[in-house]
CSV table of C-alpha atoms and ligand atoms in Angstrom, one decimal:
chain,number,residue,atom,x,y,z
A,22,MET,CA,0.5,-2.0,0.8
A,23,LYS,CA,-0.7,1.5,1.6
A,24,ILE,CA,-4.4,2.4,1.3
A,25,LEU,CA,-6.1,5.8,1.4
A,26,ILE,CA,-9.7,5.9,2.6
A,27,ILE,CA,-11.5,9.1,1.5
A,28,GLU,CA,-14.8,9.1,3.4
A,29,ASP,CA,-16.6,11.9,5.3
A,30,GLU,CA,-18.8,9.7,7.4
A,31,PRO,CA,-16.8,9.0,10.6
A,32,SER,CA,-18.3,5.7,11.7
A,33,LEU,CA,-18.0,4.1,8.2
A,34,ARG,CA,-14.4,5.5,7.9
A,35,GLU,CA,-13.5,3.9,11.2
A,36,VAL,CA,-15.1,0.5,10.3
A,37,MET,CA,-13.2,0.4,7.0
A,38,GLN,CA,-9.9,1.5,8.7
A,39,ARG,CA,-10.2,-1.2,11.3
A,40,ALA,CA,-11.0,-3.9,8.8
A,41,LEU,CA,-8.1,-3.0,6.6
A,42,GLU,CA,-5.6,-2.7,9.4
A,43,GLN,CA,-6.5,-6.2,10.6
A,44,GLU,CA,-5.6,-7.3,7.1
A,45,ARG,CA,-2.1,-5.7,7.6
A,46,TYR,CA,-2.6,-2.8,5.2
A,47,VAL,CA,-1.1,0.6,6.1
A,48,VAL,CA,-4.1,2.9,6.2
A,49,GLU,CA,-4.4,6.7,5.8
A,50,THR,CA,-7.7,8.5,5.9
A,51,ALA,CA,-9.1,11.8,4.7
A,52,ALA,CA,-12.5,13.2,5.6
A,53,THR,CA,-12.9,16.0,3.1
A,54,PHE,CA,-12.1,16.9,-0.5
A,55,ALA,CA,-9.4,19.3,0.6
A,56,GLU,CA,-7.8,16.9,3.0
A,57,ALA,CA,-7.8,14.2,0.3
A,58,ASP,CA,-6.4,16.5,-2.3
A,59,ALA,CA,-3.5,17.4,0.0
A,60,LYS,CA,-2.7,13.7,0.7
A,61,ILE,CA,-2.9,12.8,-3.0
A,62,ALA,CA,-0.5,15.6,-3.9
A,63,GLY,CA,2.1,14.5,-1.3
A,64,TYR,CA,1.9,10.8,-1.3
A,65,SER,CA,1.1,7.8,-3.5
A,66,TYR,CA,-1.0,4.8,-2.5
A,67,ASP,CA,-1.5,1.2,-3.7
A,68,CYS,CA,-5.2,1.8,-3.7
A,69,ILE,CA,-7.5,4.8,-2.9
A,70,LEU,CA,-11.0,4.1,-1.7
A,71,LEU,CA,-13.0,7.0,-2.8
A,72,ASP,CA,-16.4,8.3,-1.6
A,73,ILE,CA,-18.1,10.4,-4.2
A,74,MET,CA,-20.2,12.7,-2.1
A,75,LEU,CA,-17.9,14.8,0.1
A,76,PRO,CA,-19.0,17.9,2.0
A,77,ASP,CA,-16.7,20.2,0.0
A,78,GLY,CA,-16.6,18.6,-3.4
A,79,SER,CA,-17.2,15.6,-5.7
A,80,GLY,CA,-15.0,12.5,-5.4
A,81,LEU,CA,-15.2,12.3,-9.2
A,82,ARG,CA,-13.2,15.5,-9.5
A,83,LEU,CA,-10.5,14.0,-7.3
A,84,LEU,CA,-10.5,10.9,-9.5
A,85,GLU,CA,-10.0,13.2,-12.5
A,86,HIS,CA,-7.1,14.9,-10.7
A,87,ILE,CA,-5.4,11.5,-9.9
A,88,LYS,CA,-5.7,10.4,-13.5
A,89,SER,CA,-4.4,13.8,-14.8
A,90,LEU,CA,-1.3,13.3,-12.7
A,91,ARG,CA,-0.7,9.9,-14.6
A,92,ARG,CA,-0.4,8.2,-11.3
A,93,ARG,CA,-0.7,4.4,-10.9
A,94,ASP,CA,-2.7,4.4,-7.7
A,95,ASN,CA,-5.6,2.1,-8.0
A,96,VAL,CA,-9.0,3.6,-7.3
A,97,ILE,CA,-12.2,1.9,-6.0
A,98,ILE,CA,-15.2,4.2,-5.9
A,99,ILE,CA,-17.5,3.8,-2.9
A,100,SER,CA,-20.8,5.5,-3.2
A,101,ALA,CA,-24.2,5.7,-1.6
A,102,ARG,CA,-25.7,7.4,-4.6
A,103,ASP,CA,-27.8,4.9,-6.4
A,104,SER,CA,-26.9,6.5,-9.6
A,105,LEU,CA,-25.9,4.7,-12.7
A,106,ASP,CA,-24.5,8.0,-14.1
A,107,ASP,CA,-21.9,8.2,-11.3
A,108,LYS,CA,-20.8,4.6,-11.8
A,109,VAL,CA,-20.5,5.1,-15.6
A,110,GLU,CA,-18.6,8.4,-15.2
A,111,GLY,CA,-16.4,6.9,-12.5
A,112,LEU,CA,-15.4,3.9,-14.6
A,113,GLU,CA,-14.9,6.1,-17.7
A,114,LEU,CA,-12.6,8.4,-15.7
A,115,GLY,CA,-10.5,5.4,-15.0
A,116,ALA,CA,-11.7,3.9,-11.6
A,117,ASP,CA,-10.7,0.3,-11.2
A,118,ASP,CA,-14.0,-0.8,-9.5
A,119,TYR,CA,-17.2,0.6,-8.0
A,120,LEU,CA,-18.7,-0.6,-4.8
A,121,PRO,CA,-22.2,0.6,-3.8
A,122,LYS,CA,-23.0,1.4,-0.2
A,123,PRO,CA,-24.0,-0.2,2.1
A,124,PHE,CA,-21.5,-3.1,1.7
A,125,HIS,CA,-20.1,-5.8,4.0
A,126,THR,CA,-16.4,-5.3,4.9
A,127,ALA,CA,-15.7,-8.8,3.5
A,128,GLU,CA,-16.9,-7.6,0.1
A,129,LEU,CA,-14.7,-4.5,0.4
A,130,LEU,CA,-11.6,-6.7,1.2
A,131,ALA,CA,-12.3,-9.0,-1.7
A,132,ARG,CA,-12.7,-6.2,-4.2
A,133,LEU,CA,-9.5,-4.6,-2.8
A,134,ARG,CA,-7.5,-7.8,-3.1
A,135,SER,CA,-8.7,-8.3,-6.6
A,136,VAL,CA,-7.8,-4.8,-7.7
A,137,LEU,CA,-4.3,-5.0,-6.1
A,138,ARG,CA,-3.7,-8.4,-7.7
A,139,ARG,CA,-4.7,-7.1,-11.2
A,140,GLY,CA,-2.4,-4.1,-10.6
A,141,ARG,CA,0.7,-6.2,-10.0
A,142,SER,CA,2.9,-7.0,-12.9
A,143,GLY,CA,1.9,-10.2,-14.6
A,144,GLY,CA,-0.6,-10.8,-11.7
A,145,GLU,CA,1.9,-13.1,-10.0
A,146,LEU,CA,1.3,-13.8,-6.3
A,147,ALA,CA,4.8,-14.8,-5.4
A,148,LEU,CA,7.9,-12.6,-5.7
A,149,THR,CA,11.3,-14.2,-5.7
A,150,ALA,CA,14.9,-13.1,-5.3
A,151,GLY,CA,17.4,-15.9,-5.5
A,152,ASN,CA,16.2,-18.6,-3.1
A,153,LEU,CA,14.0,-16.2,-1.3
A,154,SER,CA,10.3,-16.3,-2.0
A,155,LEU,CA,7.5,-14.0,-0.8
A,156,ASP,CA,3.8,-15.0,-1.1
A,157,VAL,CA,1.8,-11.8,-1.0
A,158,ASP,CA,-1.6,-13.3,-0.4
A,159,LYS,CA,-0.5,-15.7,2.3
A,160,ALA,CA,1.9,-13.1,3.9
A,161,ARG,CA,4.6,-15.9,3.9
A,162,VAL,CA,8.3,-15.8,3.3
A,163,THR,CA,10.5,-18.8,2.5
A,164,VAL,CA,14.1,-19.5,1.8
A,165,ASP,CA,14.6,-22.8,-0.2
A,166,GLY,CA,11.0,-23.6,0.8
A,167,ARG,CA,11.6,-23.2,4.5
A,168,GLU,CA,9.4,-20.6,6.2
A,169,VAL,CA,11.2,-17.6,7.7
A,170,PRO,CA,9.0,-16.1,10.5
A,171,LEU,CA,8.8,-12.4,10.1
A,172,LEU,CA,7.1,-9.7,12.1
A,173,LYS,CA,4.6,-7.5,10.3
A,174,LYS,CA,6.9,-4.5,9.6
A,175,GLU,CA,9.7,-6.8,8.6
A,176,PHE,CA,7.4,-8.4,6.1
A,177,ASP,CA,6.2,-5.0,4.8
A,178,ILE,CA,9.8,-3.8,4.4
A,179,LEU,CA,10.8,-7.0,2.5
A,180,LEU,CA,7.7,-6.7,0.3
A,181,TYR,CA,8.6,-3.2,-0.6
A,182,PHE,CA,12.1,-4.2,-1.6
A,183,MET,CA,11.1,-7.3,-3.5
A,184,GLN,CA,8.8,-5.2,-5.6
A,185,ARG,CA,11.8,-3.1,-6.7
A,186,PRO,CA,15.0,-5.2,-6.8
A,187,ASN,CA,18.3,-3.3,-7.3
A,188,HIS,CA,16.6,0.0,-6.7
A,189,LEU,CA,18.2,2.3,-4.2
A,190,VAL,CA,15.5,3.3,-1.7
A,191,ASP,CA,15.8,6.4,0.4
A,192,LYS,CA,15.2,5.7,4.1
A,193,ALA,CA,12.6,8.4,4.3
A,194,VAL,CA,10.7,7.0,1.3
A,195,LEU,CA,10.8,3.6,3.0
A,196,ALA,CA,9.5,5.0,6.3
A,197,GLU,CA,6.6,6.6,4.5
A,198,ALA,CA,5.7,3.5,2.6
A,199,VAL,CA,5.8,1.1,5.5
A,200,TRP,CA,4.9,3.3,8.5
A,201,GLY,CA,2.5,5.7,6.8
A,202,ASP,CA,2.4,9.3,5.8
A,203,HIS,CA,4.4,11.8,7.9
A,204,ALA,CA,6.8,9.0,9.0
A,205,ASP,CA,9.1,10.5,6.4
A,206,GLN,CA,9.3,13.6,8.4
A,207,ALA,CA,10.5,11.9,11.6
A,208,ASP,CA,13.4,13.5,13.5
A,209,ASN,CA,15.4,10.4,13.1
A,210,PHE,CA,15.1,7.0,11.5
A,211,GLN,CA,16.0,4.8,14.4
A,212,PHE,CA,12.8,2.8,14.0
A,213,VAL,CA,13.8,2.0,10.4
A,214,TYR,CA,17.4,1.0,11.4
A,215,ALA,CA,16.1,-1.3,14.1
A,216,GLN,CA,13.6,-3.2,11.9
A,217,MET,CA,16.1,-3.4,9.1
A,218,LYS,CA,18.8,-4.9,11.3
A,219,ASN,CA,16.4,-7.6,12.5
A,220,LEU,CA,15.2,-8.3,8.9
A,221,ARG,CA,18.7,-8.6,7.5
A,222,ARG,CA,19.8,-10.9,10.3
A,223,LYS,CA,16.8,-13.2,9.8
A,224,MET,CA,17.5,-13.3,6.0
A,225,ALA,CA,21.2,-14.1,6.6
A,226,ASP,CA,20.4,-16.8,9.3
A,227,ALA,CA,17.9,-18.5,6.9
A,228,GLY,CA,20.6,-18.6,4.2
A,229,ALA,CA,19.0,-16.2,1.8
A,230,THR,CA,21.2,-15.6,-1.3
A,231,ALA,CA,19.6,-12.1,-1.8
A,232,GLU,CA,20.8,-9.4,0.5
A,233,ILE,CA,19.5,-5.9,1.5
A,234,LYS,CA,22.6,-3.8,1.3
A,235,SER,CA,22.8,-0.5,3.1
A,236,VAL,CA,24.1,2.5,1.3
A,237,TYR,CA,25.7,4.8,3.9
A,238,GLY,CA,23.8,8.0,4.5
A,239,PHE,CA,21.1,7.3,2.0
A,240,GLY,CA,19.2,4.1,2.3
A,241,TYR,CA,19.1,0.5,1.2
A,242,LYS,CA,18.8,-1.8,-1.8
A,243,LEU,CA,17.8,-5.4,-2.4
A,244,VAL,CA,20.5,-7.2,-4.3
A,245,PRO,CA,19.5,-10.6,-5.8
A,246,PRO,CA,22.4,-13.0,-6.3
A,247,GLU,CA,24.1,-13.0,-9.7
A,248,ARG,CA,23.2,-15.9,-11.9
B,9,CA,CA1,-20.1,10.9,1.7
């Protein structure tokens, strides 16, 4: 799950980033309107945490822009302004939630989880492919009910594929989704190959009936067993 924090206040931005990274989110940050605008143009996020008062513009205009692009990124507005107008306008523009500052990080994490859960198709918490099951909230993967211990990146890769079975995924797109922005511009994708090799071996050893197949020169796809 990839989150973009748009917040100009450095200490708050760092606190939020640290809290989210501890919860295994991939976190990107932007400190200004211009920086945020560039990130949004180039990348998509599972959720955007959006400060309204930025030094070079209003977060509400960024929200308008995101919605005009018809993107599916969830947005939670984070604002110190004790203004009902901002809240109403933000929600009318299509924000998923509104969190007034100051807030406790536990509150932020709870709101984030709730928005992400609502955003998932059917609100289901477990994804399955054949005898393989992935519980998003518990960060747990099982084959026929037996747990398969995965490292963080292996889990993130598997989650990405289980959200889009049978879709051919370019290795650069995968790198960006799991490692963060700019990983897609890496000189080589050795880090992707290495993690993928370990993940595929663990799935095979556990007896998973679904398989992540490699498509030479392009990327990978998760193939569930035929029924
Ligand atoms: Ca601000």
